[in-house]
mmCIF file of C-alpha atoms in Angstrom:
data_model
loop_
_atom_site.group_PDB
_atom_site.id
_atom_site.type_symbol
_atom_site.label_atom_id
_atom_site.label_comp_id
_atom_site.label_asym_id
_atom_site.label_seq_id
_atom_site.Cartn_x
_atom_site.Cartn_y
_atom_site.Cartn_z
ATOM 1 C CA MET K 823 -5.843 21.979 -33.269
ATOM 2 C CA SER K 824 -5.706 18.264 -32.529
ATOM 3 C CA TYR K 825 -3.447 15.414 -33.577
ATOM 4 C CA GLN K 826 -3.321 11.632 -33.352
ATOM 5 C CA LEU K 827 -1.176 10.139 -30.599
ATOM 6 C CA THR K 828 -0.266 6.456 -30.916
ATOM 7 C CA ILE K 829 0.954 4.617 -27.830
ATOM 8 C CA GLU K 830 3.183 1.592 -28.272
ATOM 9 C CA PRO K 831 3.503 -1.282 -27.492
ATOM 10 C CA ILE K 832 -0.289 -1.427 -27.092
ATOM 11 C CA GLY K 833 -0.904 0.167 -30.522
ATOM 12 C CA HIS K 834 -3.699 2.392 -29.184
ATOM 13 C CA SER K 835 -4.367 5.731 -30.955
ATOM 14 C CA ILE K 836 -6.109 8.679 -29.290
ATOM 15 C CA GLU K 837 -6.866 12.301 -30.075
ATOM 16 C CA ILE K 838 -4.655 14.926 -28.412
ATOM 17 C CA HIS K 839 -4.952 18.705 -28.505
ATOM 18 C CA ASP K 840 -1.900 20.851 -29.185
ATOM 19 C CA ASP K 841 -2.102 22.434 -25.697
ATOM 20 C CA GLN K 842 -2.674 19.131 -23.888
ATOM 21 C CA THR K 843 0.102 17.113 -22.284
ATOM 22 C CA ILE K 844 0.681 13.548 -23.434
ATOM 23 C CA LEU K 845 -0.082 12.224 -19.954
ATOM 24 C CA ASP K 846 -3.360 14.155 -19.645
ATOM 25 C CA ALA K 847 -4.558 12.987 -23.065
ATOM 26 C CA CYS K 848 -3.751 9.354 -22.257
ATOM 27 C CA LEU K 849 -5.385 9.333 -18.833
ATOM 28 C CA ARG K 850 -8.524 11.023 -20.127
ATOM 29 C CA ALA K 851 -8.737 8.365 -22.829
ATOM 30 C CA GLY K 852 -8.438 5.580 -20.262
ATOM 31 C CA VAL K 853 -4.851 4.715 -21.243
ATOM 32 C CA TRP K 854 -2.573 4.401 -18.219
ATOM 33 C CA LEU K 855 1.017 5.639 -18.388
ATOM 34 C CA PRO K 856 3.512 5.376 -15.490
ATOM 35 C CA HIS K 857 3.619 8.700 -13.612
ATOM 36 C CA ALA K 858 4.144 10.133 -10.134
ATOM 37 C CA CYS K 859 4.845 13.836 -9.513
ATOM 38 C CA CYS K 860 3.080 15.196 -12.649
ATOM 39 C CA HIS K 861 5.280 18.319 -12.562
ATOM 40 C CA GLY K 862 8.326 17.281 -14.602
ATOM 41 C CA LEU K 863 10.452 16.477 -11.565
ATOM 42 C CA CYS K 864 10.630 12.720 -11.052
ATOM 43 C CA ALA K 865 11.081 11.166 -14.538
ATOM 44 C CA THR K 866 8.602 8.373 -13.830
ATOM 45 C CA CYS K 867 6.612 9.299 -16.960
ATOM 46 C CA LYS K 868 9.604 9.302 -19.329
ATOM 47 C CA VAL K 869 8.677 7.932 -22.775
ATOM 48 C CA GLN K 870 10.436 7.451 -26.114
ATOM 49 C CA VAL K 871 9.237 9.502 -29.096
ATOM 50 C CA ILE K 872 9.241 7.142 -32.091
ATOM 51 C CA ASP K 873 7.757 9.529 -34.630
ATOM 52 C CA GLY K 874 6.540 13.127 -34.656
ATOM 53 C CA GLU K 875 7.532 16.326 -32.894
ATOM 54 C CA VAL K 876 7.056 17.318 -29.263
ATOM 55 C CA GLU K 877 7.580 20.399 -27.095
ATOM 56 C CA HIS K 878 9.235 19.458 -23.793
ATOM 57 C CA GLY K 879 7.517 22.083 -21.633
ATOM 58 C CA ASN K 880 8.841 22.633 -18.105
ATOM 59 C CA ALA K 881 10.659 19.309 -17.751
ATOM 60 C CA SER K 882 13.429 19.539 -15.159
ATOM 61 C CA PRO K 883 16.928 19.256 -16.677
ATOM 62 C CA PHE K 884 17.694 16.737 -13.941
ATOM 63 C CA ALA K 885 14.665 14.548 -14.754
ATOM 64 C CA LEU K 886 15.231 14.845 -18.505
ATOM 65 C CA MET K 887 18.880 15.428 -19.375
ATOM 66 C CA ASP K 888 20.152 17.008 -22.566
ATOM 67 C CA PHE K 889 21.402 13.737 -24.032
ATOM 68 C CA GLU K 890 17.970 12.175 -23.404
ATOM 69 C CA ARG K 891 16.298 15.001 -25.298
ATOM 70 C CA ASP K 892 18.733 14.335 -28.148
ATOM 71 C CA GLU K 893 17.653 10.681 -27.996
ATOM 72 C CA ARG K 894 14.041 11.866 -28.460
ATOM 73 C CA LYS K 895 12.829 11.083 -24.991
ATOM 74 C CA CYS K 896 10.324 13.305 -23.188
ATOM 75 C CA LEU K 897 8.334 13.518 -19.957
ATOM 76 C CA ALA K 898 4.694 12.761 -20.692
ATOM 77 C CA CYS K 899 3.442 14.929 -17.830
ATOM 78 C CA CYS K 900 4.671 18.171 -19.396
ATOM 79 C CA ALA K 901 5.342 17.388 -23.087
ATOM 80 C CA THR K 902 2.889 18.514 -25.785
ATOM 81 C CA VAL K 903 2.811 17.358 -29.393
ATOM 82 C CA GLN K 904 3.249 19.489 -32.505
ATOM 83 C CA SER K 905 2.243 16.838 -35.054
ATOM 84 C CA ASP K 906 0.793 13.342 -35.233
ATOM 85 C CA THR K 907 3.077 11.476 -32.829
ATOM 86 C CA THR K 908 3.969 7.931 -31.813
ATOM 87 C CA ILE K 909 5.484 7.183 -28.418
ATOM 88 C CA GLU K 910 6.728 4.023 -26.736
ATOM 89 C CA ALA K 911 5.973 3.721 -23.019
ATOM 90 C CA ASP K 912 6.869 1.196 -20.341
ATOM 91 C CA ILE K 913 3.320 -0.014 -19.767
ATOM 92 C CA ASP K 914 3.146 -2.915 -17.348
ATOM 93 C CA GLU K 915 -0.389 -4.276 -17.519
ATOM 94 C CA ASP K 916 -1.856 -5.865 -14.402
ATOM 95 C CA VAL K 917 -4.824 -8.213 -14.566
ATOM 96 C CA ASP K 918 -6.365 -6.520 -11.497
ATOM 97 C CA ALA K 919 -5.989 -2.933 -12.703
ATOM 98 C CA ARG K 920 -9.131 -1.143 -13.834
ATOM 99 C CA HIS K 921 -8.838 1.789 -16.230
ATOM 100 C CA PHE K 922 -11.335 4.612 -15.801
ATOM 101 C CA PRO K 923 -10.969 7.716 -17.991
ATOM 102 C CA VAL K 924 -9.955 10.812 -16.052
ATOM 103 C CA LYS K 925 -12.754 13.394 -15.993
ATOM 104 C CA ASP K 926 -13.397 16.815 -14.481
ATOM 105 C CA TYR K 927 -16.045 17.015 -11.766
ATOM 106 C CA THR K 928 -17.871 19.791 -9.961
ATOM 107 C CA GLY K 929 -19.679 19.147 -6.719
ATOM 108 C CA HIS K 930 -20.874 20.903 -3.591
ATOM 109 C CA VAL K 931 -19.664 20.345 -0.064
ATOM 110 C CA LYS K 932 -22.402 18.578 1.851
ATOM 111 C CA GLU K 933 -20.594 18.373 5.171
ATOM 112 C CA ILE K 934 -17.218 19.026 6.780
ATOM 113 C CA VAL K 935 -16.407 16.997 9.890
ATOM 114 C CA ASP K 936 -13.507 17.287 12.344
ATOM 115 C CA LEU K 937 -12.207 13.721 12.302
ATOM 116 C CA THR K 938 -9.221 14.685 14.483
ATOM 117 C CA PRO K 939 -7.673 18.014 15.583
ATOM 118 C CA THR K 940 -5.651 18.023 12.321
ATOM 119 C CA ILE K 941 -7.769 15.992 9.867
ATOM 120 C CA LYS K 942 -11.101 16.997 8.366
ATOM 121 C CA GLY K 943 -13.535 14.764 6.542
ATOM 122 C CA ILE K 944 -14.901 16.583 3.500
ATOM 123 C CA PHE K 945 -18.065 15.042 2.064
ATOM 124 C CA ILE K 946 -19.003 16.089 -1.456
ATOM 125 C CA GLU K 947 -22.141 15.596 -3.519
ATOM 126 C CA LEU K 948 -21.502 15.672 -7.251
ATOM 127 C CA ASP K 949 -23.673 17.702 -9.567
ATOM 128 C CA GLU K 950 -23.521 15.090 -12.297
ATOM 129 C CA GLU K 951 -23.000 11.334 -12.526
ATOM 130 C CA GLY K 952 -20.917 9.746 -9.790
ATOM 131 C CA ILE K 953 -17.207 9.182 -10.224
ATOM 132 C CA GLN K 954 -16.028 5.699 -11.150
ATOM 133 C CA PHE K 955 -12.801 4.655 -9.466
ATOM 134 C CA GLN K 956 -10.862 1.687 -8.138
ATOM 135 C CA ALA K 957 -10.349 1.478 -4.387
ATOM 136 C CA GLY K 958 -6.965 3.060 -3.630
ATOM 137 C CA GLN K 959 -7.113 5.792 -6.281
ATOM 138 C CA TYR K 960 -7.050 9.566 -5.722
ATOM 139 C CA VAL K 961 -8.339 12.827 -7.174
ATOM 140 C CA ASN K 962 -6.677 16.190 -7.821
ATOM 141 C CA VAL K 963 -8.579 18.986 -6.084
ATOM 142 C CA HIS K 964 -8.446 22.457 -7.622
ATOM 143 C CA ILE K 965 -7.631 25.187 -5.086
ATOM 144 C CA PRO K 966 -8.835 28.728 -5.924
ATOM 145 C CA GLY K 967 -5.889 30.962 -6.799
ATOM 146 C CA GLU K 968 -3.447 28.041 -7.114
ATOM 147 C CA ASP K 969 -2.129 26.660 -10.407
ATOM 148 C CA ILE K 970 -1.195 23.223 -9.058
ATOM 149 C CA PRO K 971 -4.038 20.987 -7.781
ATOM 150 C CA ARG K 972 -3.677 18.955 -4.578
ATOM 151 C CA ALA K 973 -3.981 15.170 -4.501
ATOM 152 C CA PHE K 974 -6.246 13.406 -1.988
ATOM 153 C CA SER K 975 -7.187 9.733 -1.856
ATOM 154 C CA LEU K 976 -10.818 8.680 -2.083
ATOM 155 C CA ALA K 977 -11.781 7.399 1.351
ATOM 156 C CA ASP K 978 -15.108 5.707 0.615
ATOM 157 C CA LYS K 979 -15.754 2.479 -1.249
ATOM 158 C CA PRO K 980 -16.317 2.597 -5.021
ATOM 159 C CA GLY K 981 -19.877 2.688 -6.276
ATOM 160 C CA SER K 982 -21.082 5.214 -3.699
ATOM 161 C CA SER K 983 -23.169 7.009 -6.343
ATOM 162 C CA THR K 984 -22.539 10.760 -6.250
ATOM 163 C CA ARG K 985 -20.969 10.833 -2.782
ATOM 164 C CA VAL K 986 -17.246 11.505 -2.394
ATOM 165 C CA GLU K 987 -15.273 11.500 0.866
ATOM 166 C CA LEU K 988 -11.847 13.098 1.270
ATOM 167 C CA ASN K 989 -9.767 13.034 4.473
ATOM 168 C CA VAL K 990 -7.549 16.124 4.552
ATOM 169 C CA ARG K 991 -4.732 16.637 7.032
ATOM 170 C CA ARG K 992 -3.750 20.233 7.753
ATOM 171 C CA VAL K 993 -0.162 20.695 6.505
ATOM 172 C CA PRO K 994 1.680 23.527 8.303
ATOM 173 C CA GLY K 995 2.312 26.276 5.761
ATOM 174 C CA GLY K 996 0.348 24.448 3.066
ATOM 175 C CA LYS K 997 -1.852 26.779 1.009
ATOM 176 C CA GLY K 998 -4.058 23.983 -0.301
ATOM 177 C CA THR K 999 -4.887 22.399 3.030
ATOM 178 C CA ALA K 1000 -5.218 25.855 4.622
ATOM 179 C CA TYR K 1001 -7.987 26.661 2.140
ATOM 180 C CA LEU K 1002 -9.728 23.320 2.672
ATOM 181 C CA HIS K 1003 -9.515 23.606 6.464
ATOM 182 C CA GLU K 1004 -10.160 27.306 6.976
ATOM 183 C CA ALA K 1005 -12.014 28.759 3.980
ATOM 184 C CA LEU K 1006 -14.097 25.930 2.508
ATOM 185 C CA LYS K 1007 -17.630 25.783 3.900
ATOM 186 C CA SER K 1008 -20.652 23.537 3.597
ATOM 187 C CA GLY K 1009 -22.513 24.389 0.395
ATOM 188 C CA ASP K 1010 -19.421 25.663 -1.421
ATOM 189 C CA ALA K 1011 -18.632 24.447 -4.927
ATOM 190 C CA ILE K 1012 -15.520 22.297 -5.286
ATOM 191 C CA ARG K 1013 -13.804 21.085 -8.456
ATOM 192 C CA PHE K 1014 -11.574 18.061 -8.888
ATOM 193 C CA SER K 1015 -10.269 15.692 -11.556
ATOM 194 C CA GLY K 1016 -9.792 11.948 -11.415
ATOM 195 C CA PRO K 1017 -9.406 9.140 -10.818
ATOM 196 C CA PHE K 1018 -5.610 8.869 -10.706
ATOM 197 C CA GLY K 1019 -3.143 6.336 -9.344
ATOM 198 C CA ARG K 1020 -2.078 2.686 -9.510
ATOM 199 C CA PHE K 1021 -2.513 1.775 -5.856
ATOM 200 C CA PHE K 1022 -5.083 -1.033 -5.902
ATOM 201 C CA MET K 1023 -5.848 -4.434 -4.436
ATOM 202 C CA ARG K 1024 -4.593 -7.516 -6.294
ATOM 203 C CA VAL K 1025 -7.872 -9.370 -5.864
ATOM 204 C CA SER K 1026 -6.909 -12.220 -8.204
ATOM 205 C CA ASP K 1027 -4.292 -13.314 -5.647
ATOM 206 C CA PRO K 1028 -6.108 -15.006 -2.731
ATOM 207 C CA GLN K 1029 -3.343 -14.447 -0.150
ATOM 208 C CA PRO K 1030 -4.267 -12.759 3.150
ATOM 209 C CA VAL K 1031 -3.902 -8.975 3.163
ATOM 210 C CA ILE K 1032 -2.039 -6.616 5.497
ATOM 211 C CA LEU K 1033 -3.036 -2.940 5.315
ATOM 212 C CA ILE K 1034 -0.612 -0.563 7.036
ATOM 213 C CA ALA K 1035 -1.585 3.109 7.310
ATOM 214 C CA GLY K 1036 -0.491 6.235 9.125
ATOM 215 C CA GLY K 1037 -2.424 9.464 9.685
ATOM 216 C CA SER K 1038 -4.685 10.489 6.803
ATOM 217 C CA GLY K 1039 -2.974 7.750 4.790
ATOM 218 C CA LEU K 1040 -5.876 5.691 6.132
ATOM 219 C CA SER K 1041 -8.052 6.862 3.202
ATOM 220 C CA SER K 1042 -6.917 4.370 0.550
ATOM 221 C CA PRO K 1043 -6.685 1.292 2.837
ATOM 222 C CA ARG K 1044 -10.143 2.118 4.225
ATOM 223 C CA SER K 1045 -11.564 2.231 0.697
ATOM 224 C CA MET K 1046 -9.848 -1.075 -0.145
ATOM 225 C CA LEU K 1047 -11.153 -2.727 3.011
ATOM 226 C CA LEU K 1048 -14.732 -1.542 2.515
ATOM 227 C CA ASP K 1049 -14.631 -2.663 -1.118
ATOM 228 C CA LEU K 1050 -13.441 -6.169 -0.187
ATOM 229 C CA LEU K 1051 -16.057 -6.590 2.538
ATOM 230 C CA GLU K 1052 -18.803 -5.172 0.334
ATOM 231 C CA ARG K 1053 -18.047 -7.808 -2.303
ATOM 232 C CA GLY K 1054 -18.113 -10.611 0.252
ATOM 233 C CA ASP K 1055 -14.410 -11.418 -0.064
ATOM 234 C CA GLU K 1056 -13.522 -13.844 2.735
ATOM 235 C CA ARG K 1057 -9.728 -13.620 2.739
ATOM 236 C CA PRO K 1058 -8.191 -12.534 6.078
ATOM 237 C CA VAL K 1059 -7.526 -8.783 6.180
ATOM 238 C CA THR K 1060 -5.547 -7.053 8.927
ATOM 239 C CA LEU K 1061 -5.520 -3.270 9.230
ATOM 240 C CA VAL K 1062 -2.605 -1.886 11.255
ATOM 241 C CA TYR K 1063 -3.264 1.820 11.720
ATOM 242 C CA GLY K 1064 -0.965 4.261 13.494
ATOM 243 C CA ALA K 1065 -1.415 7.765 14.902
ATOM 244 C CA ARG K 1066 0.417 9.975 17.394
ATOM 245 C CA ASP K 1067 -2.247 9.862 20.109
ATOM 246 C CA ARG K 1068 -5.851 8.879 20.729
ATOM 247 C CA ALA K 1069 -7.185 12.214 19.496
ATOM 248 C CA GLU K 1070 -5.546 11.607 16.096
ATOM 249 C CA LEU K 1071 -6.866 8.044 15.752
ATOM 250 C CA TYR K 1072 -9.967 8.494 13.638
ATOM 251 C CA TYR K 1073 -12.644 5.967 12.630
ATOM 252 C CA HIS K 1074 -11.465 3.911 15.621
ATOM 253 C CA GLU K 1075 -14.943 2.898 16.811
ATOM 254 C CA PHE K 1076 -16.014 2.258 13.226
ATOM 255 C CA PHE K 1077 -13.220 -0.291 12.725
ATOM 256 C CA LEU K 1078 -13.882 -1.938 16.088
ATOM 257 C CA GLU K 1079 -17.524 -2.401 15.102
ATOM 258 C CA LEU K 1080 -16.532 -3.621 11.631
ATOM 259 C CA ALA K 1081 -14.186 -6.209 13.152
ATOM 260 C CA SER K 1082 -16.984 -7.442 15.435
ATOM 261 C CA ARG K 1083 -19.173 -8.144 12.384
ATOM 262 C CA HIS K 1084 -16.567 -9.663 10.070
ATOM 263 C CA THR K 1085 -14.542 -12.595 11.389
ATOM 264 C CA ASN K 1086 -12.000 -12.242 8.574
ATOM 265 C CA PHE K 1087 -11.136 -8.642 9.537
ATOM 266 C CA THR K 1088 -8.656 -7.778 12.301
ATOM 267 C CA TYR K 1089 -7.994 -4.229 13.478
ATOM 268 C CA VAL K 1090 -4.680 -3.294 15.168
ATOM 269 C CA PRO K 1091 -4.448 0.371 16.247
ATOM 270 C CA ALA K 1092 -1.143 1.826 17.453
ATOM 271 C CA LEU K 1093 -0.292 5.123 19.176
ATOM 272 C CA SER K 1094 3.283 6.388 19.038
ATOM 273 C CA SER K 1095 3.096 9.327 21.478
ATOM 274 C CA GLU K 1096 0.145 8.657 23.751
ATOM 275 C CA ALA K 1097 0.665 9.915 27.307
ATOM 276 C CA GLU K 1098 1.491 7.172 29.792
ATOM 277 C CA ASP K 1099 -1.269 8.163 32.218
ATOM 278 C CA THR K 1100 -4.198 7.661 29.786
ATOM 279 C CA SER K 1101 -6.609 4.730 29.627
ATOM 280 C CA TRP K 1102 -5.317 3.514 26.237
ATOM 281 C CA LYS K 1103 -5.036 -0.293 26.318
ATOM 282 C CA GLY K 1104 -3.850 -0.831 22.756
ATOM 283 C CA PHE K 1105 -0.350 -0.947 21.280
ATOM 284 C CA ARG K 1106 2.059 1.861 22.165
ATOM 285 C CA GLY K 1107 4.693 2.481 19.529
ATOM 286 C CA PHE K 1108 5.050 3.014 15.801
ATOM 287 C CA VAL K 1109 2.828 1.302 13.275
ATOM 288 C CA HIS K 1110 5.606 -0.902 11.862
ATOM 289 C CA GLU K 1111 6.408 -2.067 15.404
ATOM 290 C CA ALA K 1112 2.727 -2.909 15.935
ATOM 291 C CA ALA K 1113 2.692 -4.961 12.732
ATOM 292 C CA LYS K 1114 5.822 -6.841 13.791
ATOM 293 C CA ALA K 1115 4.381 -7.591 17.229
ATOM 294 C CA HIS K 1116 1.004 -8.715 15.884
ATOM 295 C CA PHE K 1117 2.496 -11.084 13.294
ATOM 296 C CA GLU K 1118 5.395 -12.115 15.555
ATOM 297 C CA GLY K 1119 7.856 -10.938 12.917
ATOM 298 C CA ASP K 1120 6.702 -13.395 10.238
ATOM 299 C CA PHE K 1121 4.816 -11.912 7.266
ATOM 300 C CA ARG K 1122 5.204 -14.795 4.825
ATOM 301 C CA GLY K 1123 2.177 -15.671 2.690
ATOM 302 C CA HIS K 1124 0.655 -12.168 2.687
ATOM 303 C CA LYS K 1125 0.136 -9.213 0.373
ATOM 304 C CA ALA K 1126 0.926 -5.880 2.040
ATOM 305 C CA TYR K 1127 -0.411 -2.442 1.108
ATOM 306 C CA LEU K 1128 1.221 0.583 2.729
ATOM 307 C CA CYS K 1129 -0.093 4.146 2.702
ATOM 308 C CA GLY K 1130 1.237 7.128 4.641
ATOM 309 C CA PRO K 1131 4.172 9.520 4.967
ATOM 310 C CA PRO K 1132 7.535 8.453 3.466
ATOM 311 C CA VAL K 1133 9.218 7.768 6.823
ATOM 312 C CA MET K 1134 6.409 5.381 7.798
ATOM 313 C CA ILE K 1135 6.578 3.642 4.425
ATOM 314 C CA GLU K 1136 10.340 3.075 4.652
ATOM 315 C CA ALA K 1137 10.186 1.757 8.218
ATOM 316 C CA SER K 1138 7.318 -0.578 7.323
ATOM 317 C CA ILE K 1139 9.075 -1.925 4.230
ATOM 318 C CA ARG K 1140 12.176 -2.746 6.298
ATOM 319 C CA THR K 1141 10.076 -4.530 8.899
ATOM 320 C CA LEU K 1142 8.150 -6.523 6.297
ATOM 321 C CA MET K 1143 11.306 -7.558 4.468
ATOM 322 C CA GLN K 1144 12.956 -8.588 7.723
ATOM 323 C CA GLY K 1145 9.884 -10.769 8.262
ATOM 324 C CA GLN K 1146 10.370 -12.591 4.928
ATOM 325 C CA LEU K 1147 7.933 -10.558 2.821
ATOM 326 C CA PHE K 1148 9.571 -9.188 -0.276
ATOM 327 C CA GLU K 1149 9.206 -6.805 -3.164
ATOM 328 C CA ARG K 1150 6.697 -8.707 -5.266
ATOM 329 C CA ASP K 1151 4.148 -8.727 -2.428
ATOM 330 C CA ILE K 1152 4.502 -5.133 -1.129
ATOM 331 C CA TYR K 1153 2.639 -2.173 -2.641
ATOM 332 C CA THR K 1154 3.009 1.411 -1.490
ATOM 333 C CA GLU K 1155 1.387 4.829 -1.747
ATOM 334 C CA LYS K 1156 3.369 7.676 -0.204
ATOM 335 C CA PHE K 1157 1.612 10.780 1.098
ATOM 336 C CA LEU K 1158 3.861 13.637 -0.043
ATOM 337 C CA THR K 1159 3.784 17.385 0.549
ATOM 338 C CA SER K 1160 5.842 20.105 -1.108
ATOM 339 C CA ALA K 1161 8.117 20.006 1.923
ATOM 340 C CA ASP K 1162 9.129 16.463 1.034
ATOM 341 C CA GLY K 1163 10.919 17.733 -2.061
ATOM 342 C CA ALA K 1164 11.201 16.310 -5.540
ATOM 343 C CA GLU K 1165 13.654 13.661 -4.434
ATOM 344 C CA ALA K 1166 10.897 11.994 -2.434
ATOM 345 C CA PHE K 1167 8.940 11.074 -5.546
ATOM 346 C CA GLY K 1168 9.224 7.617 -6.991
ATOM 347 C CA LYS K 1169 10.104 4.233 -5.633
ATOM 348 C CA SER K 1170 11.476 3.128 -2.343
ATOM 349 C CA PRO K 1171 15.280 2.755 -2.459
ATOM 350 C CA LEU K 1172 14.702 -0.635 -0.857
ATOM 351 C CA PHE K 1173 12.971 -1.779 -4.040
ATOM 352 C CA LYS K 1174 14.780 -2.538 -7.271
ATOM 353 C CA SER K 1175 11.921 -3.073 -9.668
ATOM 354 C CA ILE K 1176 8.656 -1.599 -8.397
#
């Protein structure tokens, strides 16, 4: 059975099935709602039910308290409707955001490459039309035998036809990454859904760009960079990329070559734990320290995009803010694992409004 779901304040109505969550129905219709964990834990997708009846599903009592249920609030990621329903959501439209309907895809693994000792590049050819996405977005990969899909950013530029690249870091104890690293083989079928996410370049703002990435968090910034250069954008772009040691620094030669061909692109690699007796001539230290050294502690007049583990994000935000770059010009995408816990979802505590 299906119902009509109306989303205010945009006044858009879509069809929703009785076993479909509000968030899934909206995203598949190309309507973006704020969301993060997608498992009823973080409350980012909380909406107000104006009319109709909903079933709350597995919403955490901490993310959706009893008094909020009494006030007819629900979490869109796990709530289903039981009648025609109207909700009111905190939809903050951005002129640079592109809205692609979420779809299900099936492809076959064309190649698996060891990018580093802990990160594999998985290259997928889709069986049907290529996926449309905005640089910075991610997909949810379905793992055989697991109910919860795993999120991985799209590492190639948009418009790459039926080719999809995922960079997957092996997470100790992680069932999803264990399957992708140890069981998945070239030629295997692989299913995923997407695109998801609101991490994207504000191209309408001409300010120079700083991309800060750590580990496999390089995926989204790489896609953003390739997209900008592909479109002939001439604004200055600086990529500050950090890894533990030289073996974990992937696409290094690629970025060096890219910087040699594009005068508006600067590449700053940093190694935090490289042995002292190696031939490494680049920066030694953490990625936020490399950014501070390169810009001499002054980040004014830039847009910054940060992607990586939470500890890297927090350190980078502090450094940027100390260098006079503030909330309105900093955008983040945290790479989270189950070990990070539900409390890790959401916004940086250093930010008040984003």
